[in-house]
Structure formats: structure tokens, C-alpha cells
mmCIF file of C-alpha atoms and ligand atoms in Angstrom:
data_model
loop_
_atom_site.group_PDB
_atom_site.id
_atom_site.type_symbol
_atom_site.label_atom_id
_atom_site.label_comp_id
_atom_site.label_asym_id
_atom_site.label_seq_id
_atom_site.Cartn_x
_atom_site.Cartn_y
_atom_site.Cartn_z
ATOM 1 C CA UNK A 180 0.000 0.000 0.000
ATOM 2 C CA UNK A 181 1.240 3.479 -0.860
ATOM 3 C CA UNK A 182 -0.385 6.136 1.290
ATOM 4 C CA UNK A 183 -0.530 9.512 -0.456
ATOM 5 C CA UNK A 184 -3.585 11.074 1.181
ATOM 6 C CA UNK A 185 -1.898 12.863 4.063
ATOM 7 C CA UNK A 186 -4.158 15.909 3.825
ATOM 8 C CA UNK A 187 -7.001 13.569 4.865
ATOM 9 C CA UNK A 188 -5.125 12.098 7.803
ATOM 10 C CA UNK A 189 -1.616 11.014 8.732
ATOM 11 C CA UNK A 190 0.148 8.011 10.231
ATOM 12 C CA UNK A 191 0.671 8.242 13.989
ATOM 13 C CA UNK A 192 4.210 9.226 14.984
ATOM 14 C CA UNK A 193 5.775 6.293 16.870
ATOM 15 C CA UNK A 194 7.185 8.588 19.601
ATOM 16 C CA UNK A 195 3.690 10.029 20.089
ATOM 17 C CA UNK A 196 2.293 6.509 20.420
ATOM 18 C CA UNK A 197 4.945 5.537 23.006
ATOM 19 C CA UNK A 198 4.333 8.742 24.969
ATOM 20 C CA UNK A 199 0.577 8.042 25.052
ATOM 21 C CA UNK A 200 0.794 4.470 26.342
ATOM 22 C CA UNK A 201 1.463 5.175 30.063
ATOM 23 C CA UNK A 202 -1.581 7.486 30.199
ATOM 24 C CA UNK A 203 -3.832 4.776 28.773
ATOM 25 C CA UNK A 204 -2.575 1.927 30.956
ATOM 26 C CA UNK A 205 -0.985 3.120 34.189
ATOM 27 C CA UNK A 206 -1.376 6.870 34.746
ATOM 28 C CA UNK A 207 -5.098 6.908 34.059
ATOM 29 C CA UNK A 208 -6.032 9.280 36.894
ATOM 30 C CA UNK A 209 -8.526 12.072 36.210
ATOM 31 C CA UNK A 210 -6.422 15.233 35.943
ATOM 32 C CA UNK A 211 -9.045 17.205 37.882
ATOM 33 C CA UNK A 212 -8.869 15.054 41.022
ATOM 34 C CA UNK A 213 -6.938 16.368 44.059
ATOM 35 C CA UNK A 214 -5.136 13.130 45.110
ATOM 36 C CA UNK A 215 -1.525 12.385 44.199
ATOM 37 C CA UNK A 216 -2.394 9.648 41.691
ATOM 38 C CA UNK A 217 -3.727 12.441 39.429
ATOM 39 C CA UNK A 218 -0.456 14.371 39.570
ATOM 40 C CA UNK A 219 1.184 12.614 36.617
ATOM 41 C CA UNK A 220 -1.829 13.440 34.416
ATOM 42 C CA UNK A 221 -1.872 17.063 35.650
ATOM 43 C CA UNK A 222 1.851 17.432 34.987
ATOM 44 C CA UNK A 223 1.507 15.869 31.527
ATOM 45 C CA UNK A 224 -1.233 18.354 30.577
ATOM 46 C CA UNK A 225 0.915 21.270 31.714
ATOM 47 C CA UNK A 226 3.944 20.074 29.747
ATOM 48 C CA UNK A 227 1.840 19.344 26.634
ATOM 49 C CA UNK A 228 0.225 22.793 26.747
ATOM 50 C CA UNK A 229 3.651 24.467 26.995
ATOM 51 C CA UNK A 230 5.128 22.281 24.210
ATOM 52 C CA UNK A 231 2.246 23.111 21.868
ATOM 53 C CA UNK A 232 2.391 26.816 22.738
ATOM 54 C CA UNK A 233 6.154 26.903 22.037
ATOM 55 C CA UNK A 234 5.622 25.256 18.635
ATOM 56 C CA UNK A 235 3.298 28.057 17.445
ATOM 57 C CA UNK A 236 4.795 31.044 19.289
ATOM 58 C CA UNK A 237 1.966 31.263 21.863
ATOM 59 C CA UNK A 238 1.727 31.412 25.668
ATOM 60 C CA UNK A 239 0.521 28.188 27.342
ATOM 61 C CA UNK A 240 -2.585 29.906 28.743
ATOM 62 C CA UNK A 241 -3.652 30.704 25.153
ATOM 63 C CA UNK A 242 -4.067 26.993 24.241
ATOM 64 C CA UNK A 243 -7.449 25.271 24.767
ATOM 65 C CA UNK A 244 -7.725 21.549 24.074
ATOM 66 C CA UNK A 245 -10.635 20.463 21.856
ATOM 67 C CA UNK A 246 -11.727 17.306 20.033
ATOM 68 C CA UNK A 247 -10.146 18.469 16.757
ATOM 69 C CA UNK A 248 -10.344 20.912 13.892
ATOM 70 C CA UNK A 249 -14.104 20.784 13.461
ATOM 71 C CA UNK A 250 -14.755 21.694 17.093
ATOM 72 C CA UNK A 251 -12.119 24.436 17.125
ATOM 73 C CA UNK A 252 -13.637 26.014 14.007
ATOM 74 C CA UNK A 253 -17.196 25.776 15.362
ATOM 75 C CA UNK A 254 -16.133 27.293 18.673
ATOM 76 C CA UNK A 255 -14.231 30.230 17.184
ATOM 77 C CA UNK A 256 -16.967 31.073 14.692
ATOM 78 C CA UNK A 257 -20.007 30.602 16.905
ATOM 79 C CA UNK A 258 -18.597 31.964 20.170
ATOM 80 C CA UNK A 259 -15.471 33.900 19.213
ATOM 81 C CA UNK A 260 -17.025 37.225 18.437
ATOM 82 C CA UNK A 261 -20.000 39.169 19.744
ATOM 83 C CA UNK A 262 -23.256 37.606 18.620
ATOM 84 C CA UNK A 263 -24.109 40.599 16.507
ATOM 85 C CA UNK A 264 -22.269 41.910 13.489
ATOM 86 C CA UNK A 265 -21.213 40.529 10.169
ATOM 87 C CA UNK A 266 -18.904 37.542 9.617
ATOM 88 C CA UNK A 267 -16.617 37.442 6.614
ATOM 89 C CA UNK A 268 -15.133 34.198 5.348
ATOM 90 C CA UNK A 269 -14.019 32.767 2.004
ATOM 91 C CA UNK A 270 -15.706 30.459 -0.497
ATOM 92 C CA UNK A 271 -12.951 27.845 -0.190
ATOM 93 C CA UNK A 272 -13.071 27.180 3.563
ATOM 94 C CA UNK A 273 -13.471 23.673 4.953
ATOM 95 C CA UNK A 274 -17.080 22.707 5.705
ATOM 96 C CA UNK A 275 -16.339 22.980 9.448
ATOM 97 C CA UNK A 276 -16.152 26.736 8.818
ATOM 98 C CA UNK A 277 -18.708 27.011 6.001
ATOM 99 C CA UNK A 278 -21.412 25.066 7.851
ATOM 100 C CA UNK A 279 -20.764 26.962 11.104
ATOM 101 C CA UNK A 280 -21.254 30.173 9.139
ATOM 102 C CA UNK A 281 -24.431 28.754 7.590
ATOM 103 C CA UNK A 282 -25.867 28.141 11.072
ATOM 104 C CA UNK A 283 -25.122 31.734 11.986
ATOM 105 C CA UNK A 284 -26.714 32.934 8.760
ATOM 106 C CA UNK A 285 -29.862 30.898 9.468
ATOM 107 C CA UNK A 286 -30.075 32.630 12.844
ATOM 108 C CA UNK A 287 -30.344 35.932 10.974
ATOM 109 C CA UNK A 288 -26.779 37.245 10.934
ATOM 110 C CA UNK A 289 -25.033 38.420 7.803
ATOM 111 C CA UNK A 290 -22.202 36.264 6.416
ATOM 112 C CA UNK A 291 -20.130 37.323 3.416
ATOM 113 C CA UNK A 292 -18.327 34.617 1.420
ATOM 114 C CA UNK A 293 -15.336 36.158 -0.362
ATOM 115 C CA UNK A 294 -14.293 34.911 -3.800
ATOM 116 C CA UNK A 295 -10.700 33.799 -4.414
ATOM 117 C CA UNK A 296 -8.486 34.235 -7.449
ATOM 118 C CA UNK A 297 -7.441 31.381 -9.755
ATOM 119 C CA UNK A 298 -4.634 30.356 -7.403
ATOM 120 C CA UNK A 299 -7.059 30.122 -4.487
ATOM 121 C CA UNK A 300 -6.004 33.309 -2.676
ATOM 122 C CA UNK A 301 -8.186 35.963 -1.042
ATOM 123 C CA UNK A 302 -7.392 39.438 -2.368
ATOM 124 C CA UNK A 303 -6.613 42.010 0.326
ATOM 125 C CA UNK A 304 -8.441 44.732 -1.627
ATOM 126 C CA UNK A 305 -11.638 42.655 -1.684
ATOM 127 C CA UNK A 306 -11.514 42.010 2.073
ATOM 128 C CA UNK A 307 -10.900 45.717 2.663
ATOM 129 C CA UNK A 308 -13.924 46.616 0.558
ATOM 130 C CA UNK A 309 -16.317 44.251 2.349
ATOM 131 C CA UNK A 310 -15.168 45.083 5.901
ATOM 132 C CA UNK A 311 -17.073 47.718 7.845
ATOM 133 C CA UNK A 312 -17.370 48.727 11.479
ATOM 134 C CA UNK A 313 -20.245 46.271 11.837
ATOM 135 C CA UNK A 314 -17.983 43.249 11.106
ATOM 136 C CA UNK A 315 -17.318 41.171 14.211
ATOM 137 C CA UNK A 316 -15.187 38.326 12.795
ATOM 138 C CA UNK A 317 -13.125 37.455 9.736
ATOM 139 C CA UNK A 318 -12.320 33.754 9.249
ATOM 140 C CA UNK A 319 -9.856 32.863 6.497
ATOM 141 C CA UNK A 320 -8.045 29.532 6.366
ATOM 142 C CA UNK A 321 -4.247 29.456 6.620
ATOM 143 C CA UNK A 322 -3.838 26.803 3.924
ATOM 144 C CA UNK A 323 -6.450 25.108 1.787
ATOM 145 C CA UNK A 324 -6.981 21.385 2.276
ATOM 146 C CA UNK A 325 -7.629 20.617 -1.405
ATOM 147 C CA UNK A 326 -5.218 22.820 -3.340
ATOM 148 C CA UNK A 327 -2.721 23.713 -0.588
ATOM 149 C CA UNK A 328 -2.713 27.483 -1.281
ATOM 150 C CA UNK A 329 -1.358 29.500 1.644
ATOM 151 C CA UNK A 330 -2.997 32.864 2.404
ATOM 152 C CA UNK A 331 -1.255 36.051 3.534
ATOM 153 C CA UNK A 332 -2.700 35.734 7.044
ATOM 154 C CA UNK A 333 -0.598 38.463 8.701
ATOM 155 C CA UNK A 334 -1.704 41.059 6.155
ATOM 156 C CA UNK A 335 -5.352 39.944 6.161
ATOM 157 C CA UNK A 336 -5.380 40.076 9.988
ATOM 158 C CA UNK A 337 -4.029 43.625 9.982
ATOM 159 C CA UNK A 338 -6.813 44.703 7.606
ATOM 160 C CA UNK A 339 -9.496 43.075 9.797
ATOM 161 C CA UNK A 340 -8.088 44.701 12.949
ATOM 162 C CA UNK A 341 -8.078 48.122 11.277
ATOM 163 C CA UNK A 342 -11.870 47.830 11.105
ATOM 164 C CA UNK A 343 -12.181 46.504 14.679
ATOM 165 C CA UNK A 344 -12.961 42.911 13.633
ATOM 166 C CA UNK A 345 -11.412 39.817 15.229
ATOM 167 C CA UNK A 346 -9.527 37.316 13.040
ATOM 168 C CA UNK A 347 -9.757 33.518 13.070
ATOM 169 C CA UNK A 348 -7.678 31.219 10.901
ATOM 170 C CA UNK A 349 -8.325 27.524 10.301
ATOM 171 C CA UNK A 350 -4.720 26.307 10.314
ATOM 172 C CA UNK A 351 -5.624 22.601 10.458
ATOM 173 C CA UNK A 352 -3.565 21.795 7.340
ATOM 174 C CA UNK A 353 -0.695 24.107 8.206
ATOM 175 C CA UNK A 354 0.232 23.426 11.848
ATOM 176 C CA UNK A 355 3.217 21.075 11.967
ATOM 177 C CA UNK A 356 3.889 21.551 8.235
ATOM 178 C CA UNK A 357 4.888 25.202 7.902
ATOM 179 C CA UNK A 358 6.347 27.680 10.380
ATOM 180 C CA UNK A 359 3.673 29.370 12.469
ATOM 181 C CA UNK A 360 4.058 32.232 14.928
ATOM 182 C CA UNK A 361 0.656 33.351 16.163
ATOM 183 C CA UNK A 362 1.966 36.445 17.944
ATOM 184 C CA UNK A 363 3.855 37.567 14.863
ATOM 185 C CA UNK A 364 0.770 37.003 12.652
ATOM 186 C CA UNK A 365 -1.468 38.776 15.149
ATOM 187 C CA UNK A 366 -4.440 36.393 14.772
ATOM 188 C CA UNK A 367 -7.012 36.208 17.580
ATOM 189 C CA UNK A 368 -7.992 32.551 17.079
ATOM 190 C CA UNK A 369 -6.292 29.610 15.347
ATOM 191 C CA UNK A 370 -7.649 26.072 14.908
ATOM 192 C CA UNK A 371 -5.499 22.936 14.745
ATOM 193 C CA UNK A 372 -6.027 19.186 14.641
ATOM 194 C CA UNK A 373 -3.524 16.523 15.770
ATOM 195 C CA UNK A 374 -4.315 13.848 13.178
ATOM 196 C CA UNK A 375 -3.089 16.153 10.409
ATOM 197 C CA UNK A 376 0.414 16.308 11.914
ATOM 198 C CA UNK A 377 0.991 12.652 12.863
ATOM 199 C CA UNK A 378 -0.852 12.915 16.162
ATOM 200 C CA UNK A 379 -3.876 10.849 17.239
ATOM 201 C CA UNK A 380 -7.400 11.410 15.893
ATOM 202 C CA UNK A 381 -10.102 13.182 17.911
ATOM 203 C CA UNK A 382 -7.872 15.777 19.544
ATOM 204 C CA UNK A 383 -6.918 19.325 18.603
ATOM 205 C CA UNK A 384 -6.674 22.786 20.046
ATOM 206 C CA UNK A 385 -7.898 26.320 19.683
ATOM 207 C CA UNK A 386 -5.462 29.192 20.203
ATOM 208 C CA UNK A 387 -7.175 32.203 21.761
ATOM 209 C CA UNK A 388 -5.109 35.380 22.069
ATOM 210 C CA UNK A 389 -4.651 36.641 25.646
ATOM 211 C CA UNK A 390 -7.236 39.269 26.499
ATOM 212 C CA UNK A 391 -9.777 38.098 23.911
ATOM 213 C CA UNK A 392 -13.054 36.984 25.472
ATOM 214 C CA UNK A 393 -14.516 33.826 24.025
ATOM 215 C CA UNK A 394 -17.720 32.317 25.346
ATOM 216 C CA UNK A 395 -17.763 28.760 26.734
ATOM 217 C CA UNK A 396 -18.347 26.065 24.127
ATOM 218 C CA UNK A 397 -19.117 23.078 26.374
ATOM 219 C CA UNK A 398 -20.614 23.549 29.832
ATOM 220 C CA UNK A 399 -19.953 21.088 32.613
ATOM 221 C CA UNK A 400 -17.135 20.477 35.069
ATOM 222 C CA UNK A 401 -15.259 23.693 34.246
ATOM 223 C CA UNK A 402 -12.146 22.165 32.638
ATOM 224 C CA UNK A 403 -10.110 24.441 30.345
ATOM 225 C CA UNK A 404 -10.816 27.462 32.558
ATOM 226 C CA UNK A 405 -14.540 26.773 32.385
ATOM 227 C CA UNK A 406 -14.649 27.347 28.622
ATOM 228 C CA UNK A 407 -14.484 23.772 27.338
ATOM 229 C CA UNK A 408 -15.697 21.340 29.942
ATOM 230 C CA UNK A 409 -15.159 17.588 29.832
ATOM 231 C CA UNK A 410 -12.561 15.270 31.380
ATOM 232 C CA UNK A 411 -9.282 15.890 29.605
ATOM 233 C CA UNK A 412 -8.172 13.311 27.031
ATOM 234 C CA UNK A 413 -4.693 13.165 28.598
ATOM 235 C CA UNK A 414 -3.184 10.409 26.439
ATOM 236 C CA UNK A 415 -4.248 12.071 23.197
ATOM 237 C CA UNK A 416 -3.136 15.500 24.368
ATOM 238 C CA UNK A 417 0.304 14.074 25.223
ATOM 239 C CA UNK A 418 0.459 12.331 21.814
ATOM 240 C CA UNK A 419 -0.537 15.554 20.066
ATOM 241 C CA UNK A 420 2.241 17.524 21.784
ATOM 242 C CA UNK A 421 4.939 14.940 21.014
ATOM 243 C CA UNK A 422 3.868 14.640 17.368
ATOM 244 C CA UNK A 423 3.785 18.415 16.908
ATOM 245 C CA UNK A 424 7.193 18.917 18.496
ATOM 246 C CA UNK A 425 8.720 16.151 16.353
ATOM 247 C CA UNK A 426 7.321 17.733 13.196
ATOM 248 C CA UNK A 427 8.379 21.255 14.191
ATOM 249 C CA UNK A 428 11.883 20.152 15.240
ATOM 250 C CA UNK A 429 12.386 18.544 11.801
ATOM 251 C CA UNK A 430 10.389 21.003 9.720
ATOM 252 C CA UNK A 431 13.229 22.076 7.409
ATOM 253 C CA UNK A 432 14.473 18.566 6.586
ATOM 254 C CA UNK A 433 10.924 17.202 6.190
ATOM 255 C CA UNK A 434 9.987 20.060 3.852
ATOM 256 C CA UNK A 435 13.145 19.565 1.787
ATOM 257 C CA UNK A 436 12.453 15.839 1.422
ATOM 258 C CA UNK A 437 8.775 16.296 0.569
ATOM 259 C CA UNK A 438 9.474 18.985 -2.040
ATOM 260 C CA UNK A 439 12.086 16.784 -3.725
ATOM 261 C CA UNK A 440 9.514 13.934 -3.865
ATOM 262 C CA UNK A 441 6.986 16.360 -5.346
ATOM 263 C CA UNK A 442 9.499 17.349 -8.037
ATOM 264 C CA UNK A 443 10.145 13.719 -8.996
ATOM 265 C CA UNK A 444 6.426 13.114 -9.465
ATOM 266 C CA UNK A 445 5.647 16.313 -11.363
ATOM 267 C CA UNK A 446 8.717 15.944 -13.632
ATOM 268 C CA UNK A 447 7.679 12.384 -14.563
ATOM 269 C CA UNK A 448 4.142 13.522 -15.388
ATOM 270 C CA UNK A 449 5.425 16.453 -17.444
ATOM 271 C CA UNK A 450 7.809 14.218 -19.423
ATOM 272 C CA UNK A 451 4.944 11.850 -20.232
ATOM 273 C CA UNK A 452 3.213 14.653 -22.163
ATOM 274 C CA UNK A 453 -0.082 13.963 -20.444
ATOM 275 C CA UNK A 454 -2.280 17.073 -20.531
ATOM 276 C CA UNK A 455 -2.722 18.324 -16.951
ATOM 277 C CA UNK A 456 -2.626 21.452 -14.843
ATOM 278 C CA UNK A 457 -1.425 21.879 -11.271
ATOM 279 C CA UNK A 458 -3.815 23.950 -9.190
ATOM 280 C CA UNK A 459 -3.008 26.248 -6.295
ATOM 281 C CA UNK A 460 -0.597 29.072 -5.625
ATOM 282 C CA UNK A 461 3.223 29.207 -5.639
ATOM 283 C CA UNK A 462 3.086 29.510 -1.870
ATOM 284 C CA UNK A 463 1.671 26.085 -1.176
ATOM 285 C CA UNK A 464 1.683 23.400 1.520
ATOM 286 C CA UNK A 465 4.631 21.050 0.933
ATOM 287 C CA UNK A 466 3.478 17.767 -0.572
ATOM 288 C CA UNK A 467 -0.046 18.820 -1.528
ATOM 289 C CA UNK A 468 -0.472 18.429 -5.292
ATOM 290 C CA UNK A 469 -3.868 19.159 -6.779
ATOM 291 C CA UNK A 470 -3.807 18.012 -10.410
ATOM 292 C CA UNK A 471 -6.488 18.284 -13.085
ATOM 293 C CA UNK A 472 -6.166 15.904 -16.053
ATOM 294 C CA UNK A 473 -7.870 16.916 -19.293
ATOM 295 C CA UNK A 474 -10.748 14.713 -20.406
ATOM 296 C CA UNK A 475 -10.271 12.242 -17.532
ATOM 297 C CA UNK A 476 -12.632 11.360 -14.685
ATOM 298 C CA UNK A 477 -11.075 11.905 -11.235
ATOM 299 C CA UNK A 478 -13.229 9.175 -9.651
ATOM 300 C CA UNK A 479 -11.980 6.701 -12.246
ATOM 301 C CA UNK A 480 -8.365 7.651 -11.421
ATOM 302 C CA UNK A 481 -8.985 7.217 -7.691
ATOM 303 C CA UNK A 482 -10.571 3.791 -8.171
ATOM 304 C CA UNK A 483 -7.904 2.482 -10.542
ATOM 305 C CA UNK A 484 -5.059 3.768 -8.371
ATOM 306 C CA UNK A 485 -6.764 1.971 -5.500
ATOM 307 C CA UNK A 486 -6.410 -1.273 -7.494
ATOM 308 C CA UNK A 487 -2.656 -0.535 -7.675
ATOM 309 C CA UNK A 488 -2.692 -0.147 -3.856
ATOM 310 C CA UNK A 489 -2.321 3.653 -3.992
ATOM 311 C CA UNK A 490 -4.438 5.953 -1.779
ATOM 312 C CA UNK A 491 -5.118 9.443 -3.128
ATOM 313 C CA UNK A 492 -8.198 11.642 -3.048
ATOM 314 C CA UNK A 493 -10.449 13.471 -5.487
ATOM 315 C CA UNK A 494 -11.047 16.367 -3.086
ATOM 316 C CA UNK A 495 -11.609 16.860 0.604
ATOM 317 C CA UNK A 496 -11.926 13.575 2.536
ATOM 318 C CA UNK A 497 -15.081 14.887 4.145
ATOM 319 C CA UNK A 498 -16.485 15.366 0.636
ATOM 320 C CA UNK A 499 -15.581 11.927 -0.640
ATOM 321 C CA UNK A 500 -19.164 10.711 -0.992
ATOM 322 C CA UNK A 501 -20.006 13.526 -3.368
ATOM 323 C CA UNK A 502 -19.021 13.052 -6.959
ATOM 324 C CA UNK A 503 -19.648 16.598 -8.162
ATOM 325 C CA UNK A 504 -16.809 19.105 -8.544
ATOM 326 C CA UNK A 505 -15.772 20.347 -5.115
ATOM 327 C CA UNK A 506 -16.607 23.881 -3.972
ATOM 328 C CA UNK A 507 -12.886 24.708 -4.003
ATOM 329 C CA UNK A 508 -12.317 23.613 -7.605
ATOM 330 C CA UNK A 509 -15.504 25.458 -8.535
ATOM 331 C CA UNK A 510 -14.252 28.641 -6.813
ATOM 332 C CA UNK A 511 -10.945 28.721 -8.707
ATOM 333 C CA UNK A 512 -12.731 28.433 -12.074
ATOM 334 C CA UNK A 513 -10.894 25.557 -13.720
ATOM 335 C CA UNK A 514 -12.095 24.789 -17.265
ATOM 336 C CA UNK A 515 -14.715 21.996 -17.162
ATOM 337 C CA UNK A 516 -12.675 19.609 -19.345
ATOM 338 C CA UNK A 517 -9.948 19.666 -16.658
ATOM 339 C CA UNK A 518 -12.105 20.109 -13.527
ATOM 340 C CA UNK A 519 -13.728 16.655 -13.766
ATOM 341 C CA UNK A 520 -10.290 15.030 -13.815
ATOM 342 C CA UNK A 521 -9.059 16.551 -10.546
ATOM 343 C CA UNK A 522 -7.213 14.531 -7.919
ATOM 344 C CA UNK A 523 -5.250 15.429 -4.783
ATOM 345 C CA UNK A 524 -1.996 13.643 -3.988
ATOM 346 C CA UNK A 525 -0.675 14.608 -0.551
ATOM 347 C CA UNK A 526 2.739 13.326 0.529
ATOM 348 C CA UNK A 527 4.352 13.109 3.942
ATOM 349 C CA UNK A 528 7.743 12.679 5.575
ATOM 350 C CA UNK A 529 7.121 8.915 5.453
ATOM 351 C CA UNK A 530 6.884 8.649 1.630
ATOM 352 C CA UNK A 531 9.862 7.471 -0.430
ATOM 353 C CA UNK A 532 11.261 8.113 -3.931
ATOM 354 C CA UNK A 533 10.202 4.631 -5.050
ATOM 355 C CA UNK A 534 6.669 5.360 -3.913
ATOM 356 C CA UNK A 535 6.299 8.616 -5.833
ATOM 357 C CA UNK A 536 7.807 6.994 -8.916
ATOM 358 C CA UNK A 537 5.234 4.212 -8.640
ATOM 359 C CA UNK A 538 2.428 6.790 -8.269
ATOM 360 C CA UNK A 539 3.598 8.676 -11.376
ATOM 361 C CA UNK A 540 4.082 5.479 -13.436
ATOM 362 C CA UNK A 541 0.668 4.157 -12.414
ATOM 363 C CA UNK A 542 -1.037 7.445 -13.257
ATOM 364 C CA UNK A 543 0.646 7.582 -16.663
ATOM 365 C CA UNK A 544 -0.297 3.981 -17.437
ATOM 366 C CA UNK A 545 -3.931 4.439 -16.381
ATOM 367 C CA UNK A 546 -4.357 7.683 -18.323
ATOM 368 C CA UNK A 547 -2.662 6.383 -21.474
ATOM 369 C CA UNK A 548 -4.726 3.187 -21.492
ATOM 370 C CA UNK A 549 -7.932 5.117 -20.819
ATOM 371 C CA UNK A 550 -7.195 7.605 -23.613
ATOM 372 C CA UNK A 551 -6.461 4.780 -26.103
ATOM 373 C CA UNK A 552 -9.672 3.013 -25.099
ATOM 374 C CA UNK A 553 -11.694 6.225 -25.541
ATOM 375 C CA UNK A 554 -10.157 6.774 -28.994
ATOM 376 C CA UNK A 555 -11.033 3.207 -30.024
ATOM 377 C CA UNK A 556 -14.586 3.694 -28.741
ATOM 378 C CA UNK A 557 -15.033 6.833 -30.836
ATOM 379 C CA UNK A 558 -13.928 5.135 -34.094
HETATM 380 N N1 PLP B 67 -10.270 22.333 8.591
HETATM 381 C C1 PLP B 67 -9.524 21.859 7.591
HETATM 382 C C2 PLP B 67 -8.820 22.805 6.675
HETATM 383 C C3 PLP B 67 -9.413 20.472 7.386
HETATM 384 O O1 PLP B 67 -8.674 20.000 6.379
HETATM 385 C C4 PLP B 67 -10.106 19.602 8.265
HETATM 386 C C5 PLP B 67 -10.070 18.126 8.037
HETATM 387 O O2 PLP B 67 -10.009 17.650 6.928
HETATM 388 C C6 PLP B 67 -10.850 20.160 9.322
HETATM 389 C C7 PLP B 67 -10.916 21.523 9.445
HETATM 390 C C8 PLP B 67 -11.567 19.275 10.295
HETATM 391 O O3 PLP B 67 -10.643 18.744 11.218
HETATM 392 P P1 PLP B 67 -10.988 17.418 12.078
HETATM 393 O O4 PLP B 67 -10.909 16.273 11.142
HETATM 394 O O5 PLP B 67 -9.926 17.390 13.140
HETATM 395 O O6 PLP B 67 -12.331 17.641 12.671
#
């Protein structure tokens, strides 16, 4: 099996797994209990919070543990700003953001969905035009999960702040894969999810800038300073911190390796003279390749690659049951004859040269055979 769908989820880091084990088997105390048996869990939470904060340039008290990216996005959007005022987001956000905004819209608030250019980037001038003093929150993703385009978050945040609006960024695809400094960017909220950076599934965090008031998301036993109640998932939090630190400590070498793998794959495809375009901007998540093949069906490619033991995606994993063109591909206006043939290959630090060569060779073989068959059919 060749796994090349790392934007959907990633393999668990072995160090993260080892670090989790004691908190599943031996140190299972409830971190909120006062007796000494709970001390190891309490200490582990404190260390994990500091490790995560250090990785993104935050203070530990700015990190709130959640169940993942979806919850962090819902929390920031529904409770992050005053419950009046306009929300501005983009047309290419993940559905965790889009559907949270839809709920707000149904409750009678105004939501503006900004268009993006052909490379999937929000234009600063357009945001500036739509912002007014009635805007309470701007939510623009750090990096897109389908095409990998990275937005100019620092500049967009400054524009939002100029109009008195708060700024949230869904950085689920970016954390652990590109350098992030929340204080330098100036964002008020940032969402992250462990399973996208080789941590366990079902755990994530929301960064909330010091001094920003966010309303409680889950009410109960007052964990996470009373804002996100529920017994802490200590083992997963520990695994998340170890995985993030490992990725951040090796960011440069991982990026270098992944980009060289990307180049091998793209060069092979280009040499084959197959007609395709690569979507997304120059500033892109390492390893995320969104490719549109002319006159080919993306679903067919996915299914045939599956027969070769290769896992890729046609769009967002959460969209996989839908066969229509994704909202992201629609938003960047790809010509129809290419759009239908869109796939996403997303590599990780665990992929090898042999694997990307096999992916390229398999793609070329499938497309060539399919094209020949179509030509025969038309005769
Ligand atoms: N935001 C983005 C950009 C994503 O790619 C995803 C997952 O695919 C999410 C949010 C949801 O994260 P989770 O799977 O942790 O709920």
C-alpha cells in the first residue's frame, strides 16, 4: 500500500504513540482530582500545553484543548465574536467553517463569502472593501486542504483589525507543516487538529489570544478554565504535543524531502506529455499536489489507483461521498474539461522516492490506457 492522502489524515508518529501508552494503561487518573495519583496526568497536561504553545509562538494559557479541527472552528466562529455583526469568510473554507457560518446565517446574521483568485487566494483589496465597522469576525483559512494554497494571514489580519474585527484562521492543514508564529501574525484565534500532523485522531486545540473573550463552548465540570468542559483526554493530548514537536523540530528537513519527492512526481508527469494542470498558488503546503487531467474522470483515477494499492483523493476527505466538482475547484474556475479530472496527492515525511515513482508510473499507465480506449470507442 502506498499512502498519499496525508491531507485527509496522517500516520501516527511512533514517539507520540509511546508517549501516550502510560496514560492509557498506568497513569489513568482524572487530571481534575486532588489526590496524588492524578499528579502525573496534571503534569503531563501542563507540559503538553507548553510544548504546543512553544511550537506556534503562543503562551501556554492561550491553548485550549478540543476534540479536533471541526470543534475548534465551530467554537471560534459561533462563540469567538459578539453575537451581533457581520462575519466574513471565504468560499474555499473547509465545511467545518462554512457550515458553522451557515448556522449563523440561518439565525439571521449576515455572512459574506469572499471569492478567491485562480490560485485560491483571497485578495486584500476585496476584504478591505467588504469590511465595515459592523464586522465582528473574519475567518480565512491558513492553507487550503484541497489545493494547498497558503494565504497572507498576517496582512489579512491587519486589515481586519483596522476595522475593529477579530480574526480567526483555520490552520488545520498548516500546523506542523509550515512555520507558524501566532503572535507575529497577530491572529485572535487559530484552529489545529492533531491527526493532520501525525498525532492521534479526535484531539486538537484552539489558540485564543490573551485578552480576547470567548464564550464557553461546552458547559460542565469547568475544565479548560470553564470554557471547554469535559474530562481531559490526557493520552491524546500528550500524543498531540509529542507529534507536533517532532514535526516542528524537523520542519526544514521534512519540507526539503517532501518537495524533492513532489518534483520527482511532477517531472515524470510532465515528461509523459499527459495534458494536466497543477492547481493552487506558488506559496503552497509542501506535498499537496492538486492536479487536473484533461478529459479524464477523477473518480476513475482514484478507483484504478486503489487497485494498484495507492491511496489518493479526489477532493476533501469529508467530501468523498459527493461526486460533483468540489466547492474549491468550482471557486478557482478551472475549465470543465480539466475540472472533472481533478485529484489530490498529498505526501508526507514517510513517503519514499520509489513510492512517488510508482504513483507517477501508475497514473501515466492508467491515463494512457484510458485515452487509447476512448479513442477506439469513438472510431
Ligand atoms: N479544517 C480543515 C482545513 C481540514 O482539512 C479539516 C479536516 O479535513 C478540518 C478543518 C476538520 O478537522 P478534524 O478532522 O480534526 O475535525
